[in-house]
Structure formats: structure tokens, C-alpha cells
């Protein structure tokens, strides 16, 4: 017997009850036993909705249409002829398939039901009370099989519960809309005060024309003061889809590293901010009614569960699939208060590694680091906080070593920079493919150089040291503040101090500071008191910081950075179109390179404190982060405010 085609059954799994009576009939009327039907036609007959004669006639018509090349699905044909309603067809198909979902779009929840479950509980647990009749409470849930939650709700409401599955992406908007109407009808105050008109009109000035035009199409200019109209926007709205694509595209053009989408309960706006050169900047605001649709759209792009609002999720977006440049975005959703979610997108542009002499190393540090990495074995560490450019530096080092005769393995999480010739591995802790497991595998794969994304535990650190002692150059990162502190941190992990002292070659600590815009920075002659202040900060880590030594340091600067007359110039930011009025454009690194020598090795073996290691490194000629930063201030690359902020340990 012919059947209807597959597209007919897909939307029919979701019921759209129009009123409370339809809903009550849906949950209380036993469905006919149609599960044994082989085809939809048989299921309709078993349900008593079509007669055998009507079915036979319909199938003949369908056969004729098929031969003519324009066949209609059986259910569509019966609906168009008036023999069946769309709702009847949906119910039969749902019963035939054994499961169904409910779309709350046309329903007005019963105020009695809403009163049984507080709004805070409904938002936190993703539950919408729909109908209270007799001793029963009909609930719409993200997970109707959550027994623990059902027990809590049963205790809270003292009702027999009938739990229904919500259609994906419909639950949270329906909860917000239902309680907004309920509060309005009961004259309850809104959860937040309406923002003043000045705040409503305060849009991000940095928004480019395309985003602003799309935002205007979403009625940004209209204050979102009517909570009852909230959350009526679909995640498939064409303008919203284009707006999100535009925001991502413009974030790339602004050199942003992250996009932050922050939601607030109505009537608070949805705020979009970009992190550019390490600093978050306001970019765009949308009315509250877009908060669920915007998050849902991003989840769809990342392949996440749009029906899950209570747990964090993470995924990836290949932006080229949506018409943009070849950029990958890491997506993280974070549940916040009132059942809302924030989204952070990290842009991974597949950047190529910089040459080692382009990452901001001073001439002395560059020469020393190149000498260190040319050794056949040993351990080189790059340390600093998250976002300080450690991965970029490691890849610049690897770029220098990446030759035809060298086998280099890397284990990273995530792989942010790719290089031809490297064998790069993405670790996955969920399946046990950790940094330590990757290291053990690499050692059996004949490596010359191993780059490990992070030494975050004792096992990984121990294997890295063993590898460095057995003829391999090992490069890795560590989350510490300074080079001397990295040694004490690794010893505290439980490493053997003798093996560690023998393996360590050098530790490079680094920070990123914003670079002064070369188009608008303004020079000024440095006054004597400013130079004395700089000299004092430059010498504060050393043993000598006397007035005589400060004057001597200023004289050295006059010879190195001064004019023919010995005048030293400093620079301050101004702002122009090139830097979007920020005064800064791009970032550069400041560094602290500590090379292991006999004194450092003795300190490691005796587990000396970081202060002793620091004094020995300074005596051997190490420049601190602050000193390297001051040198770059005198070169006009950055300003002292940036250096102090980055080195205020």
C-alpha cells in the first residue's frame, strides 16, 4: 500500500494545541492503537478517521498524480479535500510514531497553573505550567523524564503531574511571555525598572553601517517597554540571521579576539561586546525580546542543543559554511539568572605563525633565545597568564625550527595556529586523550621536537622532563607570573629537582601590551622628574637604586634613545580614524628571559625560593618584564600606563 513521503511525518511529530480544551483532550484521550500499522493509511483507518473506501479512492488519485509527476503526500491530499484536519493528522502520526512534542505558540497558560510554580523555579528548571484541572497539572518541560525534577515539582505543587516534551527552542520564550502576561494581568511590578530614555538611546557608537542597518530593521529604535510583546522573534528570522553573520564578520575586521553576548531579564537590553587588543568594548545593543532567538541561532550554527538552557555547552562554528571568511569560532554558552544564557565566541582565524623577530623580543633576548633553541635537547618554557600570547610565541619558535629534516609533534587544545610540516594533535580529555597521553605516544613516534600546549599537571610535566633528558627538545607553556616563579611552581608539583635542573634550558615570561597607534601618537620632551620616575621603576628589582644609579641609567638612555642633544622623547596616545579613536592599534609583547646556568641549577636542586632565583638571574643579566616594557616605552611603542598594568604583579 502506498504511503505518504517522509517530509510529511517530520513536522507532524509536534502538536500545536490552540486552547486548553485541545490540550486536555491531547493528554487525557487514549490514542488508538495504531503502532502496529505498516503505513500511514492503515494508521488513519485504525484511528477511525478514514474509511477503507475513502482510503482506496485517495490512493488511486495519488497513483495517478505520481504518474503525472506531481504526487502529493496522502495526508496533504486528505486535508485539502476536507476529509481530515491538520490536527487530526498530527495526532495520528504522533501516536503511530509513539512520541510527540508540544509547541506552546498558540496556548495561553492557565493562571492557576502559573501560580503553582514560581517564575524563578520555572526559569531555572525550564518548566512551563500549562493547565491545572482536577488534581492534575500539565507541564511543558525540556526533559519530561527528569525524575528528580518531577519529584520536586510534585512536592511543590501537590498535584499529579503530566509532563510533555517541548518543541526545541520554544520553551524559554514561552516561559518569559507567559509569566509576563500573568504578572501584567495581576498588576504585579516588572522584575526590573524600565531603563531611562537616555540609556535606551545609548547605542554603541562603534557599530558599522551594515550592522546598524540590520539592527534598525529589528526595531532597535523602539523602546522595549512592553514585556507582554517580549520574545516573539524567531531564531530563523532572516534579518536576525544576517545580523549575527554581520557581527561576526565585523568582529573579524576589527581584529577582535572574542565576541561576548550578554542577556538580561526584560526590559534590559541584550549587549554585544568585542574584545579588541585585550580590552572589552561596547559594540551593539538589542531589545530584550531578541535574547532567546539570538542565543538559539548561535546554538544552531554551532550544532548545540537549543532546548537545553540549564547546563553550559560548548562547540565550534566554521564561519565559512555561512558565507563568511575561513574562520573557526569556539562557542561557549553559560547559564545565568532567570533561565537566561550568555554566549562567548572566541575567534580562531587559523593565523600563520609570526617570524621570531616579529614578536617584540629585544635584540639581546632574541639572540639569546635563538642560541637556546638550537640545542638538540632540553626544556624551554613560556609562561604568563591566559591571553598573554604564549601560544603565538611557541609557534614562532617552532617556525624557526621547522625544517625538512626535523620531525615536530605538537599537542594543543585548541589548535589555533597551523603550520605546514608540523604534525599537530588536538587533545580531548573526555576520551582520555590528554597532554600526558599524547606525550607518551609522541615518544614512540620518533620525534626531534615536541611542543606541548600546557604543563598543567605532574604527570605531563614529568614526561616532558624525561623526554627532554632523552634527546628531545621540548617546548611548553605554564600559567605563572614570572620566570623564577615557574621553577617553584613545577617543584611544588612534585618534580624531581635533579632531573628538572638538568633538563631546563630557559624560561620566557611574557605579557601583551597595547601598541600606540603609529598614525596619531604624539611625542613630547620627557621632563627630568618623569625620567627619574622611570629610572626608579627600572632599577627597583635590582640591588642598587640610589640617586647616583638613577642618574647613570638616565645617561645610558640618553645615549641609546636620545637625540643628538641628548633629549629623550616620550609618547602619548591621541586617537584617529585608523585606531577608531582608541589611541592604540595592535599589541606587542614584553619579555623576561631567564637562561639556566650553574647558579640557577644549584637553586633548583636545593629548592631555593623564587626570590633567590630571581636575584641570581638578575645578576646574570636578565631583564625583568618591567624593564623590557620601559625600554619599549622609550622606543615609542607603548606607554607607561600599559606597562604598569601588565607588570603590576
Coordinates of C-alpha atoms in Angstrom, one line a residue:
X1 CA 0.0 0.0 0.0
X2 CA 1.5 3.4 -0.9
X3 CA 2.3 5.8 1.9
X4 CA 3.0 9.4 2.4
X5 CA 6.5 10.7 1.9
X6 CA 9.0 11.3 4.7
X7 CA 8.6 15.1 4.9
X8 CA 5.0 14.7 5.9
X9 CA 5.9 12.9 9.2
X10 CA 8.6 15.2 10.4
X11 CA 6.6 18.3 11.3
X12 CA 3.6 16.2 12.4
X13 CA 5.5 14.9 15.4
X14 CA 4.8 18.3 17.0
X15 CA 1.3 19.2 18.3
X16 CA 0.1 22.8 18.2
X17 CA -2.9 22.8 20.5
X18 CA -4.9 26.0 20.2
X19 CA -6.6 26.2 23.6
X20 CA -6.9 24.4 26.9
X21 CA -9.6 22.0 25.8
X22 CA -7.4 20.8 22.9
X23 CA -4.5 20.3 25.3
X24 CA -6.6 18.5 27.9
X25 CA -8.0 16.2 25.2
X26 CA -4.5 15.5 24.0
X27 CA -3.2 14.4 27.4
X28 CA -6.3 12.5 28.6
X29 CA -7.8 10.8 25.5
X30 CA -6.0 7.5 24.9
X31 CA -4.6 7.3 21.4
X32 CA -5.9 4.5 19.2
X33 CA -3.6 1.6 19.0
X34 CA -2.0 2.3 15.6
X35 CA 1.6 1.4 16.4
X36 CA 1.2 -1.9 14.5
X37 CA 0.1 -0.2 11.3
X38 CA 2.5 -0.7 8.5
X39 CA 1.7 2.6 6.7
X40 CA 0.1 5.9 7.5
X41 CA -3.1 4.9 5.6
X42 CA -3.6 1.9 7.9
X43 CA -2.9 4.1 11.0
X44 CA -5.7 6.5 9.8
X45 CA -8.1 3.6 9.3
X46 CA -7.3 2.2 12.8
X47 CA -7.9 5.6 14.3
X48 CA -11.4 5.6 12.7
X49 CA -10.7 8.8 10.7
X50 CA -11.0 7.4 7.2
X51 CA -13.0 4.6 5.8
X52 CA -11.4 1.8 3.7
X53 CA -13.3 3.1 0.6
X54 CA -12.1 6.7 1.1
X55 CA -8.5 5.4 1.6
X56 CA -8.7 3.3 -1.5
X57 CA -10.0 6.2 -3.6
X58 CA -7.3 8.5 -2.2
X59 CA -4.6 6.1 -3.1
X60 CA -5.8 5.8 -6.6
X61 CA -5.8 9.5 -7.0
X62 CA -2.2 9.6 -5.6
X63 CA -1.1 6.9 -8.1
X64 CA -2.5 8.9 -11.0
X65 CA -0.7 12.1 -9.7
X66 CA 2.5 10.1 -9.3
X67 CA 2.4 9.0 -12.9
X68 CA 1.8 12.6 -14.0
X69 CA 4.9 13.7 -12.0
X70 CA 3.3 15.8 -9.2
X71 CA 2.4 13.4 -6.4
X72 CA 1.1 14.8 -3.1
X73 CA 1.5 13.2 0.3
X74 CA -1.5 11.2 1.4
X75 CA -2.1 13.3 4.5
X76 CA -1.9 16.6 2.5
X77 CA -4.4 15.3 0.0
X78 CA -6.9 14.3 2.7
X79 CA -6.6 17.7 4.4
X80 CA -7.0 19.6 1.1
X81 CA -10.2 17.7 0.3
X82 CA -11.6 18.3 3.7
X83 CA -11.6 14.7 4.8
X84 CA -9.1 15.3 7.6
X85 CA -8.0 18.2 9.8
X86 CA -4.3 19.0 10.2
X87 CA -4.6 18.5 13.9
X88 CA -6.1 15.0 13.5
X89 CA -3.3 14.1 11.1
X90 CA -0.6 15.2 13.6
X91 CA -2.2 13.3 16.4
X92 CA -2.4 10.1 14.4
X93 CA 1.2 10.4 13.2
X94 CA 2.4 11.1 16.7
X95 CA 0.6 8.1 18.1
X96 CA 1.8 6.0 15.2
X97 CA 5.4 7.0 15.9
X98 CA 4.9 6.6 19.7
X99 CA 6.1 10.0 20.8
X100 CA 5.2 13.6 20.2
X101 CA 6.1 17.2 21.2
X102 CA 4.0 20.2 22.0
X103 CA 4.5 23.7 20.6
X104 CA 3.2 26.3 23.0
X105 CA 2.9 29.0 20.5
X106 CA -0.9 29.3 20.4
X107 CA -1.5 28.4 24.0
X108 CA -2.3 30.8 26.8
X109 CA -1.2 29.0 30.0
X110 CA -3.8 28.8 32.8
X111 CA -3.2 31.5 35.5
X112 CA -3.9 28.8 38.2
X113 CA -1.2 26.6 36.8
X114 CA 1.3 29.5 36.6
X115 CA 0.5 30.4 40.3
X116 CA 1.5 26.9 41.3
X117 CA 5.1 27.2 40.1
X118 CA 7.1 30.4 40.9
X119 CA 8.7 32.2 37.9
X120 CA 12.2 31.7 39.4
X121 CA 11.6 27.9 39.5
X122 CA 10.2 27.8 36.0
X123 CA 13.1 29.7 34.5
X124 CA 15.8 27.9 36.5
X125 CA 14.4 24.4 35.7
X126 CA 13.0 25.1 32.2
X127 CA 9.4 24.2 33.1
X128 CA 6.2 25.9 31.9
X129 CA 2.9 25.1 33.8
X130 CA 0.2 25.0 31.1
X131 CA -3.0 23.7 32.7
X132 CA -4.4 22.8 36.1
X133 CA -7.6 20.6 36.0
X134 CA -9.0 18.3 38.7
X135 CA -5.9 17.0 40.6
X136 CA -3.6 17.2 37.6
X137 CA -1.0 19.8 36.5
X138 CA 0.1 19.7 32.8
X139 CA 3.7 20.8 32.4
X140 CA 5.8 21.6 29.4
X141 CA 9.5 20.5 30.0
X142 CA 12.8 20.3 28.3
X143 CA 13.2 16.8 29.8
X144 CA 9.9 15.2 30.8
X145 CA 11.8 12.1 32.0
X146 CA 13.8 14.0 34.7
X147 CA 12.6 12.0 37.7
X148 CA 14.3 14.1 40.3
X149 CA 12.8 17.4 39.0
X150 CA 9.4 15.8 38.7
X151 CA 9.6 14.7 42.3
X152 CA 10.5 18.3 43.4
X153 CA 7.7 19.7 41.3
X154 CA 5.2 17.2 42.7
X155 CA 6.1 18.2 46.2
X156 CA 6.0 21.9 45.4
X157 CA 2.6 21.8 43.7
X158 CA 1.0 18.9 45.5
X159 CA -0.5 17.8 42.1
X160 CA -0.4 14.8 39.9
X161 CA 1.9 15.8 37.1
X162 CA 1.5 15.3 33.3
X163 CA 4.8 16.1 31.7
X164 CA 5.0 17.0 28.0
X165 CA 8.1 17.4 25.8
X166 CA 8.5 21.0 24.5
X167 CA 9.3 21.6 20.8
X168 CA 13.0 22.6 20.5
X169 CA 13.7 26.3 21.0
X170 CA 10.2 27.1 22.2
X171 CA 10.3 26.7 25.9
X172 CA 12.2 29.6 27.3
X173 CA 10.5 32.3 25.2
X174 CA 7.1 30.7 26.1
X175 CA 8.1 30.9 29.9
X176 CA 9.1 34.5 29.6
X177 CA 6.0 35.5 27.7
X178 CA 3.6 33.5 29.9
X179 CA 4.8 35.0 33.2
X180 CA 5.0 38.5 31.7
X181 CA 1.3 38.2 30.8
X182 CA 0.5 36.7 34.2
X183 CA 2.3 39.5 36.1
X184 CA 0.6 42.1 33.9
X185 CA -2.9 40.7 34.4
X186 CA -2.3 40.6 38.2
X187 CA -0.8 44.1 38.3
X188 CA 2.5 42.8 39.6
X189 CA 5.5 45.1 39.1
X190 CA 8.0 44.2 36.4
X191 CA 11.2 42.5 37.7
X192 CA 13.3 45.5 36.8
X193 CA 12.7 49.2 36.3
X194 CA 12.4 50.4 32.8
X195 CA 15.7 52.0 31.7
X196 CA 15.7 55.7 31.3
X197 CA 15.3 57.1 27.8
X198 CA 18.9 58.2 27.8
X199 CA 20.1 54.6 28.4
X200 CA 17.7 53.3 25.8
X201 CA 19.1 55.6 23.2
X202 CA 22.7 54.9 24.2
X203 CA 23.8 52.6 21.3
X204 CA 27.4 51.6 20.6
X205 CA 29.0 54.3 18.6
X206 CA 31.5 51.8 17.1
X207 CA 28.8 49.9 15.1
X208 CA 29.5 49.8 11.4
X209 CA 26.8 50.8 8.9
X210 CA 25.8 47.3 7.9
X211 CA 25.2 46.1 11.5
X212 CA 23.4 49.3 12.3
X213 CA 21.1 49.0 9.3
X214 CA 20.3 45.4 10.2
X215 CA 19.7 46.3 13.8
X216 CA 17.4 49.1 12.8
X217 CA 15.4 46.5 10.8
X218 CA 14.9 44.8 14.1
X219 CA 13.3 47.9 15.5
X220 CA 16.2 48.8 17.8
X221 CA 15.0 52.4 17.9
X222 CA 11.7 51.4 19.6
X223 CA 12.0 51.1 23.4
X224 CA 11.2 47.6 24.5
X225 CA 8.9 48.6 27.4
X226 CA 6.0 46.2 26.8
X227 CA 7.0 43.0 28.4
X228 CA 4.0 41.2 27.0
X229 CA 5.4 41.6 23.5
X230 CA 8.8 40.1 24.5
X231 CA 10.4 37.0 22.9
X232 CA 8.3 36.9 19.8
X233 CA 11.4 36.8 17.5
X234 CA 12.3 33.5 15.8
X235 CA 15.9 32.3 15.6
X236 CA 15.3 31.8 11.9
X237 CA 14.2 35.4 11.3
X238 CA 16.1 36.4 8.2
X239 CA 17.2 39.8 9.5
X240 CA 18.4 38.3 12.8
X241 CA 20.4 35.6 10.9
X242 CA 22.0 38.3 8.7
X243 CA 22.7 40.5 11.8
X244 CA 24.6 37.7 13.6
X245 CA 26.6 36.9 10.5
X246 CA 27.4 40.6 10.1
X247 CA 28.5 40.9 13.8
X248 CA 30.9 38.0 13.4
X249 CA 32.2 39.4 10.1
X250 CA 32.8 42.9 11.5
X251 CA 34.4 41.4 14.6
X252 CA 37.0 39.8 12.3
X253 CA 37.6 43.1 10.6
X254 CA 38.0 44.8 13.9
X255 CA 40.7 42.3 14.9
X256 CA 38.5 41.1 17.8
X257 CA 39.6 38.0 19.7
X258 CA 36.2 37.4 21.4
X259 CA 32.6 38.3 21.0
X260 CA 30.5 38.5 24.2
X261 CA 26.7 38.3 24.0
X262 CA 25.2 39.2 27.4
X263 CA 21.5 38.8 28.1
X264 CA 19.4 40.4 30.8
X265 CA 15.8 39.9 32.0
X266 CA 13.3 42.2 30.3
X267 CA 13.3 45.1 29.8
X268 CA 17.2 45.0 29.9
X269 CA 18.9 45.0 26.5
X270 CA 21.0 42.3 25.0
X271 CA 24.5 43.6 25.0
X272 CA 27.2 42.6 22.4
X273 CA 30.8 43.5 23.3
X274 CA 34.0 42.8 21.4
X275 CA 37.4 42.2 22.9
X276 CA 39.9 44.1 20.8
X277 CA 43.6 44.2 21.8
X278 CA 42.7 42.7 25.1
X279 CA 40.1 45.2 26.1
X280 CA 36.3 44.7 26.0
X281 CA 34.5 47.4 24.0
X282 CA 30.7 48.1 23.7
X283 CA 29.5 47.2 20.2
X284 CA 25.8 46.7 19.8
X285 CA 22.6 46.5 21.9
X286 CA 19.3 44.7 21.1
X287 CA 16.0 44.8 22.9
X288 CA 15.2 42.1 25.4
X289 CA 12.8 40.3 23.1
X290 CA 15.8 39.1 21.0
X291 CA 17.6 37.4 23.8
X292 CA 16.4 33.8 23.2
X293 CA 16.4 34.0 19.4
X294 CA 19.9 35.3 19.3
X295 CA 21.3 32.5 21.6
X296 CA 19.3 29.9 19.7
X297 CA 20.6 31.0 16.4
X298 CA 24.2 30.7 17.5
X299 CA 23.5 27.3 19.0
X300 CA 22.1 26.2 15.7
X301 CA 25.3 27.4 13.9
X302 CA 27.4 25.5 16.4
X303 CA 25.3 22.3 16.4
X304 CA 24.3 22.6 20.1
X305 CA 21.1 21.6 21.8
X306 CA 18.8 24.6 21.6
X307 CA 16.3 23.0 24.0
X308 CA 19.0 22.8 26.8
X309 CA 19.1 26.0 28.9
X310 CA 20.2 24.7 32.3
X311 CA 23.7 23.4 31.5
X312 CA 26.7 25.0 29.8
X313 CA 27.5 23.8 26.3
X314 CA 30.5 24.3 24.1
X315 CA 31.0 23.8 20.4
X316 CA 32.5 25.2 17.2
X317 CA 31.4 27.2 14.2
X318 CA 33.0 27.0 10.8
X319 CA 32.1 30.5 9.6
X320 CA 32.9 29.7 6.0
X321 CA 29.8 27.5 6.0
X322 CA 27.6 30.6 6.5
X323 CA 29.2 32.7 3.8
X324 CA 32.0 34.3 5.8
X325 CA 35.8 34.0 5.7
X326 CA 37.6 30.8 6.7
X327 CA 37.4 31.5 10.5
X328 CA 36.6 29.0 13.2
X329 CA 34.8 30.2 16.3
X330 CA 34.8 28.4 19.7
X331 CA 31.4 28.8 21.3
X332 CA 30.6 28.6 25.0
X333 CA 27.2 29.1 26.5
X334 CA 26.9 29.9 30.2
X335 CA 23.5 29.7 32.1
X336 CA 22.8 32.8 34.1
X337 CA 20.0 34.0 36.3
X338 CA 16.3 33.9 35.3
X339 CA 16.9 31.0 32.9
X340 CA 18.9 33.1 30.6
X341 CA 22.2 32.3 28.8
X342 CA 25.3 34.3 27.9
X343 CA 27.4 33.3 24.9
X344 CA 31.1 33.9 24.3
X345 CA 32.6 33.3 20.8
X346 CA 36.4 33.1 20.5
X347 CA 37.7 33.8 17.0
X348 CA 40.3 31.3 15.8
X349 CA 41.3 32.7 12.4
X350 CA 43.8 30.0 11.5
X351 CA 46.6 32.5 11.7
X352 CA 50.0 31.8 10.5
X353 CA 53.0 32.0 12.9
X354 CA 55.0 35.2 13.1
X355 CA 58.7 35.2 12.5
X356 CA 60.6 35.1 15.8
X357 CA 62.0 38.6 15.3
X358 CA 58.5 40.0 14.9
X359 CA 57.0 39.1 18.3
X360 CA 58.6 42.0 20.1
X361 CA 61.7 40.4 21.6
X362 CA 64.6 42.8 22.4
X363 CA 67.8 42.3 20.4
X364 CA 69.5 40.7 23.4
X365 CA 66.6 38.4 24.2
X366 CA 66.2 37.4 20.6
X367 CA 69.9 36.5 20.2
X368 CA 69.9 34.5 23.5
X369 CA 66.6 32.6 22.7
X370 CA 67.9 31.6 19.3
X371 CA 71.0 30.2 20.9
X372 CA 69.0 28.2 23.4
X373 CA 66.5 26.7 20.9
X374 CA 69.3 25.5 18.7
X375 CA 70.3 22.8 21.3
X376 CA 69.3 19.3 20.5
X377 CA 67.6 18.5 23.8
X378 CA 66.3 20.2 26.9
X379 CA 63.2 22.0 28.1
X380 CA 62.1 25.6 27.1
X381 CA 59.1 27.1 28.8
X382 CA 57.0 30.1 28.0
X383 CA 54.9 31.4 31.0
X384 CA 52.3 34.0 31.6
X385 CA 48.6 34.3 32.3
X386 CA 45.8 33.3 29.8
X387 CA 45.8 35.6 26.8
X388 CA 49.4 36.7 27.1
X389 CA 50.5 35.3 23.7
X390 CA 52.2 32.2 24.9
X391 CA 50.9 30.0 22.0
X392 CA 51.9 32.6 19.4
X393 CA 55.5 32.7 20.9
X394 CA 55.8 28.9 20.9
X395 CA 54.7 28.7 17.2
X396 CA 57.2 31.4 16.3
X397 CA 59.9 29.3 18.0
X398 CA 58.7 26.2 16.1
X399 CA 58.6 28.2 12.9
X400 CA 62.3 28.9 13.3
X401 CA 63.0 25.2 13.9
X402 CA 60.6 23.7 11.3
X403 CA 62.9 22.4 8.6
X404 CA 62.7 19.5 6.2
X405 CA 65.0 17.3 8.3
X406 CA 63.2 17.8 11.6
X407 CA 60.2 15.9 12.9
X408 CA 58.0 18.0 15.2
X409 CA 54.9 16.8 17.1
X410 CA 52.5 19.2 18.8
X411 CA 49.7 18.5 21.3
X412 CA 47.4 21.5 21.6
X413 CA 43.9 22.5 22.9
X414 CA 42.7 24.0 20.7
X415 CA 44.9 24.2 17.6
X416 CA 44.9 27.9 17.0
X417 CA 47.8 28.2 14.6
X418 CA 48.7 25.8 11.8
X419 CA 52.0 25.2 10.1
X420 CA 52.9 23.1 7.2
X421 CA 55.4 20.4 8.2
X422 CA 54.1 20.0 11.8
X423 CA 52.2 17.0 13.0
X424 CA 49.6 18.7 15.1
X425 CA 47.3 16.8 17.5
X426 CA 44.1 18.1 19.2
X427 CA 43.8 16.6 22.7
X428 CA 40.5 15.5 24.0
X429 CA 40.3 14.9 27.8
X430 CA 36.8 13.5 27.5
X431 CA 38.1 10.3 25.8
X432 CA 41.4 10.2 27.8
X433 CA 43.5 11.7 25.0
X434 CA 45.3 14.1 27.4
X435 CA 48.5 16.0 27.1
X436 CA 50.2 13.2 29.1
X437 CA 48.8 10.5 26.8
X438 CA 49.9 12.5 23.7
X439 CA 53.4 12.9 25.1
X440 CA 53.7 9.1 25.7
X441 CA 52.6 8.5 22.2
X442 CA 54.9 11.0 20.7
X443 CA 57.9 9.4 22.4
X444 CA 57.2 6.2 20.5
X445 CA 56.8 8.2 17.2
X446 CA 60.5 9.2 16.7
X447 CA 60.3 12.9 17.4
X448 CA 63.0 15.5 17.3
X449 CA 61.0 18.3 18.8
X450 CA 57.8 18.1 20.9
X451 CA 55.6 21.1 21.6
X452 CA 53.1 20.5 24.4
X453 CA 50.3 23.1 24.8
X454 CA 50.5 23.3 28.6
X455 CA 52.2 21.6 31.5
X456 CA 49.2 21.6 33.8
X457 CA 49.8 18.6 36.0
X458 CA 52.6 16.5 37.5
X459 CA 52.3 13.6 35.0
X460 CA 52.6 15.8 31.9
X461 CA 55.5 17.7 33.5
X462 CA 57.3 14.6 34.5
X463 CA 57.0 13.0 31.0
X464 CA 58.1 16.3 29.4
X465 CA 61.3 16.3 31.6
X466 CA 62.0 12.7 30.8
X467 CA 61.6 13.4 27.1
X468 CA 64.0 16.4 27.3
X469 CA 66.6 14.3 29.0
X470 CA 66.5 11.6 26.3
X471 CA 67.5 13.6 23.3
X472 CA 64.4 15.7 22.5
X473 CA 63.8 19.4 22.6
X474 CA 60.6 20.0 24.5
X475 CA 58.6 23.3 24.3
X476 CA 55.7 24.1 26.5
X477 CA 53.8 26.7 28.4
X478 CA 53.0 27.4 32.1
X479 CA 50.5 29.6 33.8
X480 CA 52.8 31.6 36.2
X481 CA 53.6 35.2 36.7
X482 CA 57.4 35.3 36.2
X483 CA 60.2 33.1 35.1
X484 CA 61.6 32.4 38.7
X485 CA 58.1 31.5 40.0
X486 CA 57.8 28.9 37.2
X487 CA 60.6 26.9 38.8
X488 CA 59.0 26.9 42.3
X489 CA 55.6 26.0 40.7
X490 CA 57.0 22.9 39.0
X491 CA 58.9 21.8 42.1
X492 CA 55.6 22.1 44.1
X493 CA 54.0 19.8 41.6
X494 CA 56.4 17.1 42.8
X495 CA 59.1 17.0 40.1
X496 CA 62.5 15.6 40.8
X497 CA 64.7 18.7 41.3
X498 CA 67.8 17.0 39.9
X499 CA 66.2 15.9 36.7
X500 CA 64.5 19.2 36.3
X501 CA 67.7 21.2 36.8
X502 CA 69.5 19.1 34.2
X503 CA 66.7 19.5 31.6
X504 CA 65.8 23.2 31.9
X505 CA 67.3 25.4 29.2
X506 CA 65.4 28.7 29.6
X507 CA 62.1 30.2 30.7
X508 CA 60.5 33.1 28.9
X509 CA 57.9 35.1 30.8
X510 CA 55.8 37.5 28.7
X511 CA 52.8 39.9 28.7
X512 CA 51.0 41.7 26.0
X513 CA 50.6 45.5 26.0
X514 CA 48.7 47.7 23.6
X515 CA 50.8 49.3 20.9
X516 CA 50.5 53.1 20.4
X517 CA 48.8 53.9 17.1
X518 CA 51.7 55.0 14.8
X519 CA 49.4 57.4 12.9
X520 CA 48.3 59.6 15.8
X521 CA 50.7 59.1 18.7
X522 CA 52.2 62.4 19.9
X523 CA 55.7 62.9 21.1
X524 CA 56.8 65.2 23.9
X525 CA 60.1 66.0 25.6
X526 CA 60.4 63.9 28.7
X527 CA 60.8 66.2 31.8
X528 CA 63.5 65.3 34.3
X529 CA 61.2 64.2 37.0
X530 CA 59.4 61.8 34.6
X531 CA 62.8 60.3 33.7
X532 CA 63.8 59.9 37.3
X533 CA 60.5 58.1 38.0
X534 CA 61.1 55.8 35.0
X535 CA 64.7 55.1 36.3
X536 CA 63.4 54.3 39.8
X537 CA 60.9 51.8 38.4
X538 CA 63.6 50.4 36.1
X539 CA 66.0 49.8 39.0
X540 CA 63.5 48.7 41.6
X541 CA 64.2 45.0 41.1
X542 CA 68.0 45.4 41.5
X543 CA 70.2 45.8 44.4
X544 CA 71.2 49.4 43.5
X545 CA 68.5 52.1 43.3
X546 CA 70.4 55.1 44.6
X547 CA 70.1 58.7 43.1
X548 CA 73.5 58.2 41.5
X549 CA 72.5 54.9 39.9
X550 CA 69.2 56.5 38.6
X551 CA 71.2 59.4 37.0
X552 CA 73.6 56.9 35.5
X553 CA 70.6 55.0 34.0
X554 CA 69.2 58.2 32.5
X555 CA 72.5 58.9 30.9
X556 CA 72.6 55.4 29.3
X557 CA 69.1 56.1 27.9
X558 CA 70.2 59.5 26.5
X559 CA 72.9 57.7 24.6
X560 CA 70.6 55.0 23.4
X561 CA 67.3 56.7 22.8
X562 CA 68.1 60.5 22.9
X563 CA 68.5 63.0 20.2
X564 CA 71.9 64.5 19.2
X565 CA 71.3 67.0 22.0
X566 CA 70.5 64.2 24.5
X567 CA 66.8 64.9 24.6
X568 CA 64.6 61.9 25.4
X569 CA 61.1 61.9 23.9
X570 CA 58.1 60.0 25.3
X571 CA 54.8 59.5 23.5
X572 CA 51.2 59.5 24.5
X573 CA 48.0 58.4 22.7
X574 CA 45.6 60.6 20.9
X575 CA 43.1 58.8 18.7
X576 CA 42.3 58.9 15.0
X577 CA 40.2 57.0 12.4
X578 CA 43.0 54.4 11.9
X579 CA 42.7 53.3 15.5
X580 CA 38.9 54.1 15.8
X581 CA 39.8 56.9 18.3
X582 CA 41.3 54.5 20.9
X583 CA 44.9 55.7 20.5
X584 CA 46.1 52.1 20.4
X585 CA 46.3 49.7 17.4
X586 CA 47.6 46.1 17.9
X587 CA 49.6 44.6 20.7
X588 CA 53.3 43.7 21.3
X589 CA 55.0 41.5 23.8
X590 CA 57.2 42.4 26.7
X591 CA 59.5 39.7 27.9
X592 CA 61.6 38.3 30.7
X593 CA 64.1 35.6 29.6
X594 CA 65.8 33.6 32.2
X595 CA 68.5 31.2 31.0
X596 CA 69.5 28.3 33.2
X597 CA 73.2 28.4 34.4
X598 CA 75.1 26.8 37.2
X599 CA 73.7 29.1 39.8
X600 CA 70.1 28.5 38.7
X601 CA 70.7 24.7 38.6
X602 CA 72.0 24.8 42.2
X603 CA 69.0 26.8 43.3
X604 CA 66.7 24.2 41.7
X605 CA 68.5 21.3 43.4
X606 CA 68.2 23.0 46.8
X607 CA 64.6 24.0 46.2
X608 CA 65.5 27.7 46.8
X609 CA 62.7 30.3 47.0
X610 CA 61.8 32.3 43.9
X611 CA 63.4 35.4 45.3
X612 CA 66.8 33.8 45.4
X613 CA 66.4 32.5 41.9
X614 CA 65.4 36.0 40.8
X615 CA 68.5 37.7 42.3
X616 CA 70.8 35.2 40.6
X617 CA 69.0 35.7 37.2
X618 CA 69.3 39.5 37.5
X619 CA 73.0 39.2 38.4
X620 CA 73.4 37.1 35.2
X621 CA 71.9 39.9 33.1
X622 CA 68.2 39.0 33.0
X623 CA 65.9 41.9 32.2
X624 CA 62.6 42.0 34.0
X625 CA 59.2 42.4 32.4
X626 CA 59.0 46.0 33.8
X627 CA 62.5 46.8 32.4
X628 CA 61.7 45.4 29.0
X629 CA 58.4 47.4 29.0
X630 CA 60.2 50.7 29.9
X631 CA 62.6 50.2 27.0
X632 CA 59.6 49.8 24.7
X633 CA 58.1 53.0 26.2
X634 CA 61.3 54.9 25.4
X635 CA 61.1 53.5 21.8
X636 CA 57.6 55.0 21.4
X637 CA 56.0 51.6 21.0
X638 CA 53.7 51.8 24.0
X639 CA 53.1 54.0 27.1
X640 CA 53.8 53.6 30.7
X641 CA 50.2 53.0 31.7
X642 CA 50.1 49.8 29.7
X643 CA 53.4 48.6 31.1
X644 CA 52.4 49.2 34.7
X645 CA 49.1 47.5 34.2
X646 CA 50.8 44.4 32.6
X647 CA 53.6 44.1 35.2
X648 CA 51.8 45.1 38.4
X649 CA 52.5 41.6 39.9

